[in-house]
Every structure is written in structure tokens, then in C-alpha cells.
Coordinates of C-alpha atoms in Angstrom, one line a residue:
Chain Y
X30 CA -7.6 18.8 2.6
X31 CA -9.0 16.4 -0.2
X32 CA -8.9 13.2 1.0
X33 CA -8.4 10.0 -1.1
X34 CA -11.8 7.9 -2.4
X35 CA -11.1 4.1 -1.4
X36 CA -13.9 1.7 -3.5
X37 CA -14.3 -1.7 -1.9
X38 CA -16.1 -4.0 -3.9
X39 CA -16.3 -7.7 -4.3
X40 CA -19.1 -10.2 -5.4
X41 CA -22.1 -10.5 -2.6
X42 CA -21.0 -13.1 -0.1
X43 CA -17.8 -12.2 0.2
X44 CA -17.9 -10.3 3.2
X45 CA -16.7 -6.8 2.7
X46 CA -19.0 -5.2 5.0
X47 CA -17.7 -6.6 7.9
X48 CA -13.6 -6.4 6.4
X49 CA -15.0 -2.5 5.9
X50 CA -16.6 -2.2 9.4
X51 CA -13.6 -4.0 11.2
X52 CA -11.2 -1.9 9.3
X53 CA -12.3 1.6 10.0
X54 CA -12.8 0.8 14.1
X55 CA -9.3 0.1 13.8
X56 CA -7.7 3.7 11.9
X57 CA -8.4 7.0 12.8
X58 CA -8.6 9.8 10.0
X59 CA -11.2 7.7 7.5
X60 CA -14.5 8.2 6.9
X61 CA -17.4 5.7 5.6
X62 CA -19.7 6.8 2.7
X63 CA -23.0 5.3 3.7
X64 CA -25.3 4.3 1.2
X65 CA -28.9 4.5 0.4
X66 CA -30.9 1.2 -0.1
X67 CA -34.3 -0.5 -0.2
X68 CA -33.4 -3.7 0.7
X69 CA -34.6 -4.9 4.2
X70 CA -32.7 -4.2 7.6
X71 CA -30.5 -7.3 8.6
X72 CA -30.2 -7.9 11.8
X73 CA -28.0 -5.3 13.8
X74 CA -27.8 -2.9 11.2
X75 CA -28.5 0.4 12.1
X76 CA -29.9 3.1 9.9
X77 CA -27.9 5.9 9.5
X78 CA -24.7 4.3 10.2
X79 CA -24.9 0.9 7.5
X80 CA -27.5 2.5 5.4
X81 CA -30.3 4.8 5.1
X82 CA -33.0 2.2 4.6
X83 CA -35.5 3.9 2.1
X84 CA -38.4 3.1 0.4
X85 CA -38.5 2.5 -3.5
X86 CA -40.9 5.2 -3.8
X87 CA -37.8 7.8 -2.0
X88 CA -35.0 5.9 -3.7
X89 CA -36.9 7.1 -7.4
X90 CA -37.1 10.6 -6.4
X91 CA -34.3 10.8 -5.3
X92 CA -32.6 9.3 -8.4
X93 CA -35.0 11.6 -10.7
X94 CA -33.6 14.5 -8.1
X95 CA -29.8 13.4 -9.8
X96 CA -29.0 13.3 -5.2
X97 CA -27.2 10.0 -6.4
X98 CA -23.5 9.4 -7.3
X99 CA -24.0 5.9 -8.7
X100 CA -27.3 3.7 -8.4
X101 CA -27.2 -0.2 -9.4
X102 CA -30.1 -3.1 -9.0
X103 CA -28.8 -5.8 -7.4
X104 CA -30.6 -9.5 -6.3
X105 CA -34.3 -6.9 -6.5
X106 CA -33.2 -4.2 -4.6
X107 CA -31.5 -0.8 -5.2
X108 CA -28.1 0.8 -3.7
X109 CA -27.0 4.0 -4.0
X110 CA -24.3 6.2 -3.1
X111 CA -25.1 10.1 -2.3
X112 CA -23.1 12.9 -4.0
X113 CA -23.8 15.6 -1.4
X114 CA -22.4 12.9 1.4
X115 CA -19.2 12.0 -0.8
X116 CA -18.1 15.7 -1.4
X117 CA -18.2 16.3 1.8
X118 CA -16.5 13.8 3.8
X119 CA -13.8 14.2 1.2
X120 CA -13.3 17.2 2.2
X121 CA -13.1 16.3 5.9
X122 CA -11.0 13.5 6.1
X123 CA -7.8 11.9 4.3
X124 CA -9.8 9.2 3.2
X125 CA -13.2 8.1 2.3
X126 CA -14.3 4.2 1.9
X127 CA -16.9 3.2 -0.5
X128 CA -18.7 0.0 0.1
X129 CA -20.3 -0.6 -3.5
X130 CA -21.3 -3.4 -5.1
X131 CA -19.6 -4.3 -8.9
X132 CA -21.7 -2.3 -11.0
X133 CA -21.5 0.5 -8.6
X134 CA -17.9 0.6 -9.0
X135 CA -17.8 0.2 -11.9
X136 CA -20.1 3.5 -12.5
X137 CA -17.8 5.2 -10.1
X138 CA -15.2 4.2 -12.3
X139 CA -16.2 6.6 -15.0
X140 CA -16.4 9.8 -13.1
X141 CA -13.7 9.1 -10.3
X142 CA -10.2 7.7 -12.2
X143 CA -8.2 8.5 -9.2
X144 CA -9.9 6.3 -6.5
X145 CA -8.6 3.6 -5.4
X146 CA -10.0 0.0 -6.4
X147 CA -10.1 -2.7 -3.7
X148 CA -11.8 -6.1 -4.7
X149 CA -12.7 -8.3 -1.7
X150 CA -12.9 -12.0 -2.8
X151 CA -14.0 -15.4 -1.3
X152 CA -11.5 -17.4 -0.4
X153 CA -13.0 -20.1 -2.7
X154 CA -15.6 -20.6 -5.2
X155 CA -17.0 -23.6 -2.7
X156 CA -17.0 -20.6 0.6
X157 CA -19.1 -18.1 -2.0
X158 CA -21.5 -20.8 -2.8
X159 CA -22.2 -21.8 0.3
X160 CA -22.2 -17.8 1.5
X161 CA -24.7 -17.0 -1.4
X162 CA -26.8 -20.2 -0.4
X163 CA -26.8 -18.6 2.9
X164 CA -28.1 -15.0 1.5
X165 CA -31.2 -17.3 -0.1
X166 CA -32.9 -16.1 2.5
X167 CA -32.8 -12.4 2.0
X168 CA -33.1 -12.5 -1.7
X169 CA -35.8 -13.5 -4.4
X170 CA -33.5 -14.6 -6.7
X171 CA -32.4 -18.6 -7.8
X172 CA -29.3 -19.6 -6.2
X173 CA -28.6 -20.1 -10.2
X174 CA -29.1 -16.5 -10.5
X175 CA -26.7 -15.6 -8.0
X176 CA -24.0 -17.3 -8.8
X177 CA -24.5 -16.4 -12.4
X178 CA -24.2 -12.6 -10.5
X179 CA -20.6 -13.7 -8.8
X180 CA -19.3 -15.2 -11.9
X181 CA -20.0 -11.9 -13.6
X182 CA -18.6 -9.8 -10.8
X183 CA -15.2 -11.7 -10.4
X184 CA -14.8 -11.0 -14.4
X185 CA -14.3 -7.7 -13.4
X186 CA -11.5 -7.8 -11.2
X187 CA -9.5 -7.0 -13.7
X188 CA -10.4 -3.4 -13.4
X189 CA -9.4 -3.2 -9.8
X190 CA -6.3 -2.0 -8.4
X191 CA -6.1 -4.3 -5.3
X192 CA -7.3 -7.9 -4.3
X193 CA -7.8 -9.0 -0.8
X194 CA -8.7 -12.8 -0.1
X195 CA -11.1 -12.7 2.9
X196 CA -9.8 -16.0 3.8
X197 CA -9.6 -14.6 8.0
X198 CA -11.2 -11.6 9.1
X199 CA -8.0 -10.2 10.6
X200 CA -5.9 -11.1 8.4
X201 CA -8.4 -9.0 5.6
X202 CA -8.9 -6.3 8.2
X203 CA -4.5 -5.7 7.9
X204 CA -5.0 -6.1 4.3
X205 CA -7.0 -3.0 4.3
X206 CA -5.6 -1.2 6.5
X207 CA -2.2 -1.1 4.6
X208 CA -4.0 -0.7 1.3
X209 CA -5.6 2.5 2.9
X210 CA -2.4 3.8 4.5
X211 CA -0.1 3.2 1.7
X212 CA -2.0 4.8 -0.6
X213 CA -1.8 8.0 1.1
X214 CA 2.5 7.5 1.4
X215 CA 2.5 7.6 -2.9
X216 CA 5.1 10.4 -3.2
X217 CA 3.0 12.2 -6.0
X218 CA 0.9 12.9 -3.2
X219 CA 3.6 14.0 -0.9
X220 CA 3.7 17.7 -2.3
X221 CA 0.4 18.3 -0.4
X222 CA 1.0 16.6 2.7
X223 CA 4.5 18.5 3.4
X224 CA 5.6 20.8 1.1
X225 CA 7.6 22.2 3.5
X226 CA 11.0 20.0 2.2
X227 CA 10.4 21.9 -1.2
X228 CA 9.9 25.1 0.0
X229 CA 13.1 26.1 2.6
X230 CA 16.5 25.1 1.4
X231 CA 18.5 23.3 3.4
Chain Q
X8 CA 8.0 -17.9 -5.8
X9 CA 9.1 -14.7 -6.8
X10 CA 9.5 -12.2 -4.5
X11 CA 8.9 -8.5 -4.6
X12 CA 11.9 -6.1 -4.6
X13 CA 11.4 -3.5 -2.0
X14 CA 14.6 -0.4 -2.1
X15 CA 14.3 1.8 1.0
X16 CA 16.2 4.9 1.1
X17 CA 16.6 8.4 2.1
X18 CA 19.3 10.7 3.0
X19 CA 21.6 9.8 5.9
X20 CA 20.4 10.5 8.9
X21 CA 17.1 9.9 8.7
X22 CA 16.7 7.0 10.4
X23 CA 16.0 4.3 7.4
X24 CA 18.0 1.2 9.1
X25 CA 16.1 1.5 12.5
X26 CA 12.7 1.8 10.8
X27 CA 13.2 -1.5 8.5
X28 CA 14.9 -3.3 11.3
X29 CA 11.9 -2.5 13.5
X30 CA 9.6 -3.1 10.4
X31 CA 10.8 -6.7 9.8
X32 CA 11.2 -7.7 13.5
X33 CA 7.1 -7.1 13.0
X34 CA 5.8 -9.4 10.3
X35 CA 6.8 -12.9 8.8
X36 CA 8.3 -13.7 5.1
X37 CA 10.2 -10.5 4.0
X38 CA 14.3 -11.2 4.5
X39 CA 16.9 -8.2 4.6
X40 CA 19.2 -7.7 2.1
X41 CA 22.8 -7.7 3.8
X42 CA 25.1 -5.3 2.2
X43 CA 28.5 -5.1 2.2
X44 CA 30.6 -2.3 3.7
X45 CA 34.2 -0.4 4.3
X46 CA 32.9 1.3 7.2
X47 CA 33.7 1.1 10.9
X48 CA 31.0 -1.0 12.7
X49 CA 28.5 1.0 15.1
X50 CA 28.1 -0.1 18.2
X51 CA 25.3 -3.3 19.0
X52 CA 25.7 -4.0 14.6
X53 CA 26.2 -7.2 14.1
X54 CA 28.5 -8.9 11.4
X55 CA 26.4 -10.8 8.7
X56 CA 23.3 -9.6 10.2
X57 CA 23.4 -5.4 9.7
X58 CA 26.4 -5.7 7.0
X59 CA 29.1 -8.0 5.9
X60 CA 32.4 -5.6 7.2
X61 CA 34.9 -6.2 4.6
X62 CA 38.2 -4.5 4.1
X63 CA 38.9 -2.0 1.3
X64 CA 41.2 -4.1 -0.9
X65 CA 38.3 -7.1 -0.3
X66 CA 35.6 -5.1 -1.2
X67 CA 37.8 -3.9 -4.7
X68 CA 38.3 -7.2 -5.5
X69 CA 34.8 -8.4 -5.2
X70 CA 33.7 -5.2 -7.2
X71 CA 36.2 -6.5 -10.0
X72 CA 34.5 -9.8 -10.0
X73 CA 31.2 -8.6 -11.1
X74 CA 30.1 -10.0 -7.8
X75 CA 27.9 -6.6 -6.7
X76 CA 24.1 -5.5 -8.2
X77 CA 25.6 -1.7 -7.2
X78 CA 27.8 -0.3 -5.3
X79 CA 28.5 3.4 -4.0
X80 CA 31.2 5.4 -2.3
X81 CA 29.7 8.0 0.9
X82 CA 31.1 9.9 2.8
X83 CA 34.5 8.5 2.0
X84 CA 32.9 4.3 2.4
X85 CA 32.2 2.0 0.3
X86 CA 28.6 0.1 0.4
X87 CA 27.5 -2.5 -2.2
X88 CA 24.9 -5.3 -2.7
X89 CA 25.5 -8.9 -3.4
X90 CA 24.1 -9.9 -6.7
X91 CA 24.1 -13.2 -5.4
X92 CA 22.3 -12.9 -2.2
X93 CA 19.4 -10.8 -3.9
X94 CA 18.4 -13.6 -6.5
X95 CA 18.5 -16.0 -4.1
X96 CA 16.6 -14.0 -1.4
X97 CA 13.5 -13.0 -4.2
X98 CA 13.0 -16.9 -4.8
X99 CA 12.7 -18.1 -1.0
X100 CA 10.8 -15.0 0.4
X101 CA 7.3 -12.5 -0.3
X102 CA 10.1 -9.7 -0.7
X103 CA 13.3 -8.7 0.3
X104 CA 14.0 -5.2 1.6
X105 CA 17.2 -3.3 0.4
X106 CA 18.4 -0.5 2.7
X107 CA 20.5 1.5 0.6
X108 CA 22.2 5.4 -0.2
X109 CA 20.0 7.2 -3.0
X110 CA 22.9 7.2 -5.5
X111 CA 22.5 3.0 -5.0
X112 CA 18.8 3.5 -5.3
X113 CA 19.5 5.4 -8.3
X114 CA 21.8 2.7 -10.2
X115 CA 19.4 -0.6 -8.9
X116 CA 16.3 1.2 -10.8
X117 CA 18.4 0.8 -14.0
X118 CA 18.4 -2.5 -13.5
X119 CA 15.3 -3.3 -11.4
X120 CA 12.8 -1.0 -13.2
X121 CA 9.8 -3.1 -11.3
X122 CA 11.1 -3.0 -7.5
X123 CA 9.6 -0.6 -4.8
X124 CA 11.4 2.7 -4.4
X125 CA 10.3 4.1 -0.8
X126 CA 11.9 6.9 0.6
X127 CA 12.8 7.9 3.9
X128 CA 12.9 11.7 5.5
X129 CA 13.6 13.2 8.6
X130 CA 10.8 15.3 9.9
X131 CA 12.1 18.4 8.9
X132 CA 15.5 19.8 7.6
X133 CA 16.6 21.3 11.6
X134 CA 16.2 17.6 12.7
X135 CA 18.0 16.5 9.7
X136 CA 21.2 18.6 10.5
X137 CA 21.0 17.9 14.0
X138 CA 21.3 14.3 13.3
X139 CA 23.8 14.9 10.8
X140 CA 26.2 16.7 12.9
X141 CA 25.9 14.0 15.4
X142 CA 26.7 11.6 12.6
X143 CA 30.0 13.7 12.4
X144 CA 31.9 11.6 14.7
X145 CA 31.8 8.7 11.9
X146 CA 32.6 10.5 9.4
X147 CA 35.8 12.9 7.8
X148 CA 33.8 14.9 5.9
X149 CA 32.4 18.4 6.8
X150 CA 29.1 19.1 7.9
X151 CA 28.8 21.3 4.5
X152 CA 29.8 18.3 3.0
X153 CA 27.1 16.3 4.4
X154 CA 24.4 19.0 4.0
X155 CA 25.2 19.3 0.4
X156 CA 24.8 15.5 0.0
X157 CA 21.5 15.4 1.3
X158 CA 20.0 17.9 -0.1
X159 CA 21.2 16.4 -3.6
X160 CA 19.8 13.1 -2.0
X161 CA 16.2 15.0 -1.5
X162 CA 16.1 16.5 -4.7
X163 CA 15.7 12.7 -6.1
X164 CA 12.7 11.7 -3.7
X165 CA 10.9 12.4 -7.3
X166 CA 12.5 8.9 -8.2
X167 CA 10.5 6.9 -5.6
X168 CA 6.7 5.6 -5.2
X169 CA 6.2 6.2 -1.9
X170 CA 7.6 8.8 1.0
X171 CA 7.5 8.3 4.8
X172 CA 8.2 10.8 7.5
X173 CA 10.1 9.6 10.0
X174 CA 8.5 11.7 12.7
X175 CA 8.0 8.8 15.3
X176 CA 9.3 5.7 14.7
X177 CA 6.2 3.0 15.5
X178 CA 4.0 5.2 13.2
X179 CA 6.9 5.2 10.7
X180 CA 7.3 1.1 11.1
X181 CA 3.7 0.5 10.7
X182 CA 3.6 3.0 7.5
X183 CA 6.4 1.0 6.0
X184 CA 4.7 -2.8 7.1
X185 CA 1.7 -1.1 4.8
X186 CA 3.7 -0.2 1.7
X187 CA 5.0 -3.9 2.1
X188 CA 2.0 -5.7 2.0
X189 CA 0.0 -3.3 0.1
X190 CA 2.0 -4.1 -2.6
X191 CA 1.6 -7.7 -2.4
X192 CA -2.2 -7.2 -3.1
X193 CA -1.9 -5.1 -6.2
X194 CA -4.4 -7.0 -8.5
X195 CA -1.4 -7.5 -11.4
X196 CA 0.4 -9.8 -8.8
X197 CA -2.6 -11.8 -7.9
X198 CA -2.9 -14.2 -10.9
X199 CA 0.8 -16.0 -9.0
X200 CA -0.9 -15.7 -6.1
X201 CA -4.5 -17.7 -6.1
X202 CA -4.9 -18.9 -9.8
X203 CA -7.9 -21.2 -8.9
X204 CA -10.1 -18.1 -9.3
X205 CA -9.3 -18.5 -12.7
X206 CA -9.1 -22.3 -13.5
X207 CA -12.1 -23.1 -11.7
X208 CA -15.8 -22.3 -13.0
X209 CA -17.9 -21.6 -10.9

């Protein structure tokens, strides 16, 4: 089995971990590629499961070591997404999710063509401000800078496939969810999953 | 509002009608697309709601006027959609579903090169002549007749997006409800959708 690579991306703020999280405690059959980081431990994450939470020390060797699929700096701290752990649960389940930020997709974009781009926005520029004034807290950057960030990241919708408005958790969570699944109905892909129609005449 | 043109089909027997009636008894703002037929009514269908039953020398006529988008003769009945009621339909509703034979598939793609083409199998080609031979009762044509059809109706599953195996009908509902709204998030559509993203700096 090869299972399909799912990139969900969006500007910080606008919630895609917990779409992402909601999303796969719903399906059965999808994996979660999780990445490495430096940035601190919020509140309930656990390690392993959200992230591996490295040091930056670890993180450079392990870039140096070429271990990482795409790496990106974002807001003073680095993400990155493993190959080793990406090959793999590709070849495990009928779909792996990506939760990357812009750049990281965007780097993805370059060596995987045939995943599938999901963009998680906002549901409006007044909910991200007041989402990223929230995030202060975590980051060393100016609210200015931040925002600057977002306006930068939402240019780049244009080079996803899908948009989901996280205007209601469960109503983002369905979204998903029928992103995911319909992806995998796409009758160029149907040869693999049954080939038994082409195979015995009726 | 324009809606988006969804055309589900598949071979006879398959199952097609009960998985869009279940489908659209399940979420809000996608309408049906009542065809027009010759054929006897089934039991529990319900005129105006599963077809308009119209007499031979009606249906003729209407065909004369220009008054269908297609049209199609099987199994010895005629089937046809109402020009009318689509464009009217698309402009009110998120989409309008169209359950229709593969040779009407076939001649609305000529015309609506931008719709949804999803198509509908039967697990596996045993079940399919099972249900065909049951199907005999309806029908004056033999069960070669019928076999031969479908298997000319499965060599043009290469004409659709997407492919759904009707193995059990909830799983086969919720696979469709995906392909509906998936669609409606591709990231082409979404500029109709939520152009504030656009008007608005941030």
C-alpha cells in the first residue's frame, strides 16, 4: 500500500492543530506525521505524540545529518518534519497528515507534487489578530511581526488545493474529513484499490 | 450563487438512487435533480419527488421542444433531464446532484465539462449480476442484454473523477457526502465563497 500525503497548513493562529487532532480521533486508516521542534511545550502537549520537543543543539545535527524532510524558522523557533517517519507511515496507512507551517509546505511542495494541499484559515482577519495577540505570549516576536507573517502566509493560498474556514471546530473537523476521504475515491487511484473490475470479465 | 454540478452514475444495479437518496436525507443545501421517465413506477417512488412519470408520446414531445439537457433510451425506457429545472436548481442551492445512466453522463459532460462525474459500482461483478437478474422483472430485455450493457457502462468509469464501491450502503453515503463537500472547498471556488480575505488588509 502507498498511502496518500495530506499537508495541512494555514497561517499561525488559525487553529489547525486542533482541526488536525479532532479530525484523525474521528477516521480510522490515517496516520499523523509528527514533527520535530524547539519551541517550548504548551500546555497538554505531549512529546512523542504533538512533537518531539528538541533542543537547537539536536535540531542542527540532525539537519546537518539530512534526517529532515523540510525544516523552516518560524516566530524564533524551528520545525521540522522527519523523512525516515514520513516513508514509513506511508507505507502503513492510506493516508498520512502533515501539520506544517507555510514555508514547510511550501518546501514539501518541491519534492512531493502529488500530496494534497489543505489551507486552514481564520474565519476573519479580526479572529487571527486577536488569536496571534493571544500567541504574544509564547513568541518573541512584535505583534507587527506576526501579522506581517499571516499576511505573507495567506498570499500563498493560492498554491493550495483546498480551503477550510475554521469558523466552528466541527464544522472544520467534517471539512477534513471529506477532504481526506475524497481524495482517496479519485478514480485514477481506483486501479490500486480494486483492480479486480479490470481484471475478470464480466 | 452558483451551484456546483454533481452527475452520479454507474451501471444499473448498483445501487446509485438509494445511496444519493440516503446521501441527501444527510446534509443541508444540495437539491435533487428530478428526471423525467417512461418507465413503470417502483414501488414506495414517489411522483415529482424520485421522477416525473410521463407517457411515451409526452416525453417525445418535450424532447422535440428542446426542453431536455439529455436524454437516453435503457433497457427499452426513456430517461431525460429538464434543462429548466437544472439552471434553476444551480442558482438556489451549493449543488445539485444528477442521478443518471452512463450514456447520460456521457452526453451532459459535452455540455457541462466543469460538473462532478462520480461513479457508482457494485462490490463485485457476481453481486452485480445477482442484482441484475433481480432487476429482470422490470425489464424485457435479456440478462445478456443487461450484462453486455454494463460492462460497456464500466468500461467508461475512465470518464469520471471519482469511484465509490457500493459495498455497504452508510460507508457508501458518507463517501459520497465527502465528494460533495470536498468539492466545495477546492481553493479555485473559494474566491465566491469568502472574498473578504482578499478585499481586506490585514
Amino acid at each position: 500500500m502507498q498511502g496518500l500525503l495530506y499537508i495541512v497548513s494555514g497561517p499561525s493562529g488559525a487553529g489547525k492543530s486542533t482541526v488536525i487532532k479532532s479530525t484523525l480521533d474521528k477516521i480510522h486508516g490515517f496516520s499523523f506525521s509528527v514533527s520535530y521542534t524547539t519551541r517550548e511545550k504548551r500546555p497538554g502537549e505531549i512529546d512523542g505524540k504533538d512533537y518531539f520537543f528538541i533542543n537547537k543543539s539536536t535540531f542542527l545535527k540532525m539537519k546537518e545529518d539530512g534526517k529532515f524532510l523540510e525544516w523552516a524558522e518560524v516566530h524564533g523557533n524551528y520545525y521540522a518534519t522527519s523523512k525516515k517517519f514520513v516513508e514509513k507511515k506511508l507505507k502503513e496507512s492510506r493516508g498520512l497528515v502533515l501539520d506544517v507551517d507555510v514555508q514547510g509546505a511550501l518546501n514539501i511542495k518541491k519534492i512531493y507534487k502529488n500530496a494534497i494541499y489543505i489551507f486552514i484559515l481564520p474565519p476573519s482577519n479580526e479572529d487571527l489578530e486577536k488569536r496571534l495577540k493571544k500567541r504574544g505570549t509564547e513568541s518573541k516576536d512584535s505583534l507587527e511581526i506576526r501579522l506581517k507573517d499571516a499576511k505573507w502566509e495567506i498570499s500563498h493560498m493560492k498554491d493550495f488545493d483546498y480551503v477550510i474556514v475554521n469558523q466552528e471546530i466541527k464544522e472544520s473537523t467534517n471539512q477534513l474529513i471529506s477532504v481526506l476521504v475524497a481524495e482517496q475515491l479519485k478514480r485514477e487511484r481506483f486501479d490500486e484499490r480494486a483492480p479486480f473490475f479490470f481484471k475478470k470479465q464480466l
